[in-house]
Coordinates of C-alpha atoms in Angstrom, one line a residue:
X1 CA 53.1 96.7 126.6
X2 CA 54.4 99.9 124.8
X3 CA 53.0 103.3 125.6
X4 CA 53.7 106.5 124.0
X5 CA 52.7 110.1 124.2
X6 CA 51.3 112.4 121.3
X7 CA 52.3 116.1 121.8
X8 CA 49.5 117.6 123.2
X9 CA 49.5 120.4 125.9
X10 CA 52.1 120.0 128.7
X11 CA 51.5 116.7 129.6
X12 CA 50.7 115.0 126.3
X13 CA 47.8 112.6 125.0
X14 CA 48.9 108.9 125.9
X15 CA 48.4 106.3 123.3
X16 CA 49.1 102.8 123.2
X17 CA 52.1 101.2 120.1
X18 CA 51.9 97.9 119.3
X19 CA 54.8 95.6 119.5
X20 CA 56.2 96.2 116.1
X21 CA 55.8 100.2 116.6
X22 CA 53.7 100.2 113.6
X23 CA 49.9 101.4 114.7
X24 CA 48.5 102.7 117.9
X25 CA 45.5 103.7 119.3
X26 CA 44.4 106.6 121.6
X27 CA 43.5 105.2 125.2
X28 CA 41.6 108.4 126.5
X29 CA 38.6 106.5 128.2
X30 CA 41.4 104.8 130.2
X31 CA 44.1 107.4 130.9
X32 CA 44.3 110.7 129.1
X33 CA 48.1 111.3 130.2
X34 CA 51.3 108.3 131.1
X35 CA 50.9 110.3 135.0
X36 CA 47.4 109.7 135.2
X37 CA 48.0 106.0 134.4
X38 CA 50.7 105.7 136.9
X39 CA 49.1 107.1 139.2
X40 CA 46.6 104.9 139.5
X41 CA 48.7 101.8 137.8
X42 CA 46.8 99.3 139.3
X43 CA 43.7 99.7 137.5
X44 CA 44.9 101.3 134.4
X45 CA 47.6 98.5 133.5
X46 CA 45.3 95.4 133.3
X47 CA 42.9 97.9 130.9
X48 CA 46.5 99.5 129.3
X49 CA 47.3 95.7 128.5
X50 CA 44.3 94.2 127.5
X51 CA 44.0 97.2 124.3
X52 CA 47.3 96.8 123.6
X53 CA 46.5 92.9 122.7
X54 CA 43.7 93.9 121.2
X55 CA 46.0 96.1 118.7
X56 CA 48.2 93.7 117.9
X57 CA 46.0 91.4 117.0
X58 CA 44.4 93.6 114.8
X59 CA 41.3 94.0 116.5
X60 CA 41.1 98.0 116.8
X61 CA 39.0 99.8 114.2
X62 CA 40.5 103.5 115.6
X63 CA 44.1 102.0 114.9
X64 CA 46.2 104.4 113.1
X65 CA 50.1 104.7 111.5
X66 CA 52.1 105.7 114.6
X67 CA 54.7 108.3 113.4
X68 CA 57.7 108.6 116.2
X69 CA 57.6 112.6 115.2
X70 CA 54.8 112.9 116.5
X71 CA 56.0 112.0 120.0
X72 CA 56.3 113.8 123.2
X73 CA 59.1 111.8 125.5
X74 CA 56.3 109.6 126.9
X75 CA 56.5 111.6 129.9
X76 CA 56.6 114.9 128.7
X77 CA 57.5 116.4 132.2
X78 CA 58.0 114.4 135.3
X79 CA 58.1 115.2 139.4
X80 CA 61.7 113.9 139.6
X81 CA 64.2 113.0 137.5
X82 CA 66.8 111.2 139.3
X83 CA 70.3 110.0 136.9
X84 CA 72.4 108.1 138.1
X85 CA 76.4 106.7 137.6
X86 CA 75.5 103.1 137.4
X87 CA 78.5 102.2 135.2
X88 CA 81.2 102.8 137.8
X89 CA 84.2 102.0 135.0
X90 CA 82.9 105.0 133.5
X91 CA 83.5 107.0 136.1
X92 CA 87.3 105.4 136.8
X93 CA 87.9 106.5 133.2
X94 CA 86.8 109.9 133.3
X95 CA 88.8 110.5 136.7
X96 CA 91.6 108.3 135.6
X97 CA 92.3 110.7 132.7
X98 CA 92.8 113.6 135.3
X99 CA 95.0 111.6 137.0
X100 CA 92.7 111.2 140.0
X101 CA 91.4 108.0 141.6
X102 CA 88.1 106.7 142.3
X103 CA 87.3 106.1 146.0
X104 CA 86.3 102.9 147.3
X105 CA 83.0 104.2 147.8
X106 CA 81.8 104.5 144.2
X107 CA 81.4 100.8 144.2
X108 CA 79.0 100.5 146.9
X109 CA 77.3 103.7 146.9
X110 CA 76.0 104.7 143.6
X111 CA 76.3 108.4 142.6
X112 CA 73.0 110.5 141.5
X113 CA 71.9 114.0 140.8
X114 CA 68.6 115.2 141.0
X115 CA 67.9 116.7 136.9
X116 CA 66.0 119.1 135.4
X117 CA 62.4 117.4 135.1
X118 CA 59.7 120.2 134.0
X119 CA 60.0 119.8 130.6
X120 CA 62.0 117.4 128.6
X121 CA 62.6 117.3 124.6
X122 CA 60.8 115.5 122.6
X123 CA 62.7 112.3 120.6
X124 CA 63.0 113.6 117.6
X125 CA 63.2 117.4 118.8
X126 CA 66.6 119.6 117.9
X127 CA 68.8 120.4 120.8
X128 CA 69.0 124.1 120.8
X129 CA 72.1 125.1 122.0
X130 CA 73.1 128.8 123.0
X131 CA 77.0 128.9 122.4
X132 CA 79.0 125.9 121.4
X133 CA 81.8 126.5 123.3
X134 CA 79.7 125.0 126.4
X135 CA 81.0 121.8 125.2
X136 CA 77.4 120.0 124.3
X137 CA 78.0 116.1 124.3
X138 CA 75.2 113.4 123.8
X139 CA 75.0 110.7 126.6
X140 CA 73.1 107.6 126.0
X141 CA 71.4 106.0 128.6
X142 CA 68.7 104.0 130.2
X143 CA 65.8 104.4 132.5
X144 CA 62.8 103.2 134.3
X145 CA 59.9 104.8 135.3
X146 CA 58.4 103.8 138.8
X147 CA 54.8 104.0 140.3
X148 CA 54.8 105.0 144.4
X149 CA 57.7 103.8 146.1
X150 CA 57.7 103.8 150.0
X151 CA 60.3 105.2 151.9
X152 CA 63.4 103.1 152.7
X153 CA 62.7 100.2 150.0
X154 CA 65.2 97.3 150.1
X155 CA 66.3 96.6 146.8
X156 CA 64.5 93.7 146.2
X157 CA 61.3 95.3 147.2
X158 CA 62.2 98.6 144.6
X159 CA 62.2 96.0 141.6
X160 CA 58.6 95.5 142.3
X161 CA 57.8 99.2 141.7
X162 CA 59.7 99.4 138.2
X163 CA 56.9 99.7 135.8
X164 CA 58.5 101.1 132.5
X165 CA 61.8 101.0 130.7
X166 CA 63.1 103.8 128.1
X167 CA 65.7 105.2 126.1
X168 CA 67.6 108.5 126.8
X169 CA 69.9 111.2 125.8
X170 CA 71.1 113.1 128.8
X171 CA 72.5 116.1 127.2
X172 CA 75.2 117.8 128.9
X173 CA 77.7 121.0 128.8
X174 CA 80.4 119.7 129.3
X175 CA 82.8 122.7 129.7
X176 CA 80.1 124.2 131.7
X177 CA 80.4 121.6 134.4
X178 CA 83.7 122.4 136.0
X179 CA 82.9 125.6 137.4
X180 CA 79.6 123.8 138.6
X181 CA 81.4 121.0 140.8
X182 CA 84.1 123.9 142.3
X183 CA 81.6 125.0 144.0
X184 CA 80.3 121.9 145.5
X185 CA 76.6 121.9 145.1
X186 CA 76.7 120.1 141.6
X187 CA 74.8 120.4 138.2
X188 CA 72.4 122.8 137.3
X189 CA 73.2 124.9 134.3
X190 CA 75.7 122.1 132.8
X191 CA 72.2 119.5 132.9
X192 CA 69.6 121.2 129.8
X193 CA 66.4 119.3 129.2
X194 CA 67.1 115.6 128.8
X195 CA 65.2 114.0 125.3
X196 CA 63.5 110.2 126.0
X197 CA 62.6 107.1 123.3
X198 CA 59.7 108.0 121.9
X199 CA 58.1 104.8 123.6
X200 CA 58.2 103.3 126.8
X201 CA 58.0 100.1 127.6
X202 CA 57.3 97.3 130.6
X203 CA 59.7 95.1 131.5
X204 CA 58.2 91.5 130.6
X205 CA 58.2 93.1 126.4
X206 CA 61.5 92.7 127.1
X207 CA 61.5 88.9 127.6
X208 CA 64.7 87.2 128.8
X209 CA 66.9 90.4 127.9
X210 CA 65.5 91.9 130.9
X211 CA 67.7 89.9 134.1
X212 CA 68.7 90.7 137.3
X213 CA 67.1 94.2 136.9
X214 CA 69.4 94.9 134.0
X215 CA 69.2 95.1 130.1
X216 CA 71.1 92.9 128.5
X217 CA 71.0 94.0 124.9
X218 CA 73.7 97.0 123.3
X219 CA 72.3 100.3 123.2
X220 CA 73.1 101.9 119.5
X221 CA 75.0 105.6 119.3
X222 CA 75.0 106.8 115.8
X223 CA 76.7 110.4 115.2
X224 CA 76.4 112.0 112.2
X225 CA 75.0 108.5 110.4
X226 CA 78.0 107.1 111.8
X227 CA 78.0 104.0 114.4
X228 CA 79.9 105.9 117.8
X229 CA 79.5 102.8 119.8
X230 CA 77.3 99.6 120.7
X231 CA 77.8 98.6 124.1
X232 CA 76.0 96.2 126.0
X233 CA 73.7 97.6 128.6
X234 CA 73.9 94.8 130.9
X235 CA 77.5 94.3 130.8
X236 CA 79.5 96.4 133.2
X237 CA 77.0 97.8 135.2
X238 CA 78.0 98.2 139.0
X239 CA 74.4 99.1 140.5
X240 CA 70.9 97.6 138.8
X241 CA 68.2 99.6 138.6
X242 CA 66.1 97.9 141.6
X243 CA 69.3 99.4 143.8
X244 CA 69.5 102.7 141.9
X245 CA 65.8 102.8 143.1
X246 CA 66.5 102.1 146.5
X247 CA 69.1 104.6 146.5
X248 CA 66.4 107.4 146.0
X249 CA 64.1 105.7 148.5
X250 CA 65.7 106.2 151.1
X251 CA 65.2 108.9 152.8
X252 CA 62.0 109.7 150.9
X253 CA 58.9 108.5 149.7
X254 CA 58.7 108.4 145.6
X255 CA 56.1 109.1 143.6
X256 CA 54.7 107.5 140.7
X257 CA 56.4 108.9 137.5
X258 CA 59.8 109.3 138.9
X259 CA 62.2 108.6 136.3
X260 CA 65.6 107.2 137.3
X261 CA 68.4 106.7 134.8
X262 CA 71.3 104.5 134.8
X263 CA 73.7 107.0 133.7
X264 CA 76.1 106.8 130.5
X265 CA 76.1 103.1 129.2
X266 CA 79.8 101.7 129.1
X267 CA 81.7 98.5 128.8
X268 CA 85.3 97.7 129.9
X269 CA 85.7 96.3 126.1
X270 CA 86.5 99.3 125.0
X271 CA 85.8 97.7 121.1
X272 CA 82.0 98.5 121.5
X273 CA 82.9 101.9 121.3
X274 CA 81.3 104.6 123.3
X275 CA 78.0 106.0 124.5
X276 CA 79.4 109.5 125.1
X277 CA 81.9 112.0 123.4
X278 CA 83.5 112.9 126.6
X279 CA 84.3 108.6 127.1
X280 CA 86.3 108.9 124.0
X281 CA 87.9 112.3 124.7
X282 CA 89.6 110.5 127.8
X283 CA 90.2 107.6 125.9
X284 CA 92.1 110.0 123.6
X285 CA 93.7 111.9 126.6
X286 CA 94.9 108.8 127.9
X287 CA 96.7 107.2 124.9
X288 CA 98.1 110.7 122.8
X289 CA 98.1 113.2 125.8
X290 CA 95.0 115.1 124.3
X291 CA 91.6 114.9 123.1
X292 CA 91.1 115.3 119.6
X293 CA 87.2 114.9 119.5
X294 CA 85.4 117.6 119.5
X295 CA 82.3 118.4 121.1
X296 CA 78.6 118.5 119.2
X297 CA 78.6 121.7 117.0
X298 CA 75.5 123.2 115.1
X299 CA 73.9 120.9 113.0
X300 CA 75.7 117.4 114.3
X301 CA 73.1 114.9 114.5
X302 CA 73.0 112.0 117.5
X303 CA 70.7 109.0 117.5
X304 CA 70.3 106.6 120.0
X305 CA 68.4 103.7 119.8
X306 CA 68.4 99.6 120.9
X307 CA 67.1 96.3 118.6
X308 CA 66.0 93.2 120.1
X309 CA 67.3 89.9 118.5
X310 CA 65.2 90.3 115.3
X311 CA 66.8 93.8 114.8
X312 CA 63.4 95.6 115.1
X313 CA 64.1 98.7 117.1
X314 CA 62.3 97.9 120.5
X315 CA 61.5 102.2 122.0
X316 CA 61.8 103.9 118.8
X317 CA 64.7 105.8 117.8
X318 CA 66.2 109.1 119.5
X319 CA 67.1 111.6 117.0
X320 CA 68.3 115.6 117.1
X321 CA 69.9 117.4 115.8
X322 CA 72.2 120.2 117.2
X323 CA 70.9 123.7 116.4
X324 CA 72.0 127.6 117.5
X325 CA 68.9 128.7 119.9
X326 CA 67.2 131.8 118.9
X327 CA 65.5 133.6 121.9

């Protein structure tokens, strides 16, 4: 099942896409909002699922032309956004380049930061950006969106409460961030409003792709019409997202519409390229001594995005554009 949200208010008007993200069809009688059907999941999804079949099979008179534009992320503001650093070799890179090692923890305790959650961008929204020299980077990512989690899940019982999958660009600031960690209370002003796919899916669209609570497909960075990198999302990954979801269970109950990301997508096979600038800055560091990529300026454009094996894009494309904010 796809689900999508039409900018509309805060919270957005949900609408069901059908599987080739052609047509949709407004789903008010069953859910008015993606919260509202999450938070009652149980009854909405069988009726979610049984119009979404009905649209693909052609069988919806109120069917019309959905236009990714038109998108809200399909949750247009969330209770909690919790991100993750599920590619741990990412992490090695990005210290290794400051000369620092990674402790032996990282590997069995994932790292997460609680984001900025009351109002994200919208796919195909422009990053507005006050001053370039914050060092704005792109970071492309995946997610999930849970119902209500109890307290102290196992991971096995967490996979059960996964209910949707998306796309993401976690903007950052990256010369911002420094300062930030000094003081040992980590990200705020470094971590803007994060942008989504302009669709969400559940997990069985995604067939036999979707194992051992991973992705297994590459997720698509495109800068300036340019391919930045491809890496496999299921390659690499230290902690799946049924354990990044236990991580935030436990000390806390979660509610439905939590979103928890898997942090910035990277493979060891550094050929695939690279799902954020500040990956290949280190890169760079590493092999001539200094970076010579530079940051996102005004009017850089960044679009993420992921094809199944047909190469029909499977959440709709992420695409901004980099613009000077004007109060």
């Amino acid at each position: 099942m796809k689900l999508a949200s039409l900018k509309h208010g805060r919270d957005g008007k949900l609408i069901v896409v059908s599987r080739d993200l052609k047509q949709a069809v407004e789903v008010s009688d069953i859910a008015p909002t993606l919260q509202v059907a999450l938070d009652n999941w149980s009854d909405s999804a069988p009726a979610l699922e049984k119009r979404y079949q009905a649209l693909n099979d052609g069988q919806c008179t109120d069917a019309f032309s959905f236009d990714p534009a038109a998108c809200a992320s399909p949750l247009p503001r969330a209770y909690q956004w919790a991100d993750g650093s599920a590619y741990v070799n990412h992490v090695e890179l990005v210290r290794k380049a400051r000369g620092a090692e990674v402790p032996e923890s990282f590997w069995t305790d994932p790292l997460m930061y609680q984001g900025m959650s009351d109002g994200f961008l919208a796919p195909h929204d422009d990053i507005e950006l006050c001053d370039e020299a914050w060092g704005c980077d792109f970071e492309a990512e995946i997610a999930v969106i849970t119902d209500d989690v109890p307290m102290a899940s196992s991971a096995e019982q967490s996979a059960k409460h996964i209910k949707l999958l998306m796309l993401v660009n976690d903007v950052s600031l990256r010369n911002l961030i420094p300062a930030e960690l000094a003081k040992g209370f980590g990200f705020f002003q470094s971590k803007p409003a994060s942008a989504f796919s302009p669709v969400a899916v559940t997990p069985d669209e995604l067939g036999d792709v979707w194992q051992n609570n991973k992705v297994h497909l590459p997720l698509e960075v495109n800068l300036n019409d340019k391919l930045f990198g491809a890496p496999n999302a299921g390659v690499d990954m230290t902690f799946d997202f049924s354990q990044l979801v236990a991580h935030v269970a436990k000390s806390r109950h979660v509610a439905a519409g939590t979103i928890v990301g898997s942090g910035t997508v990277s493979n060891l096979d550094r050929s695939k390229g690279s799902c954020c600038l500040a990956e290949r800055r280190m890169l760079e560091i590493i092999e001539h001594g200094e970076a010579k990529t530079p940051f996102m300026k005004y009017g850089d454009k960044i679009e993420i995005d992921m094809h199944d094996s047909k190469g029909d894009s499977i959440f709709g494309k992420i695409s901004q554009t980099v613009v000077p904010y004007t109060r």
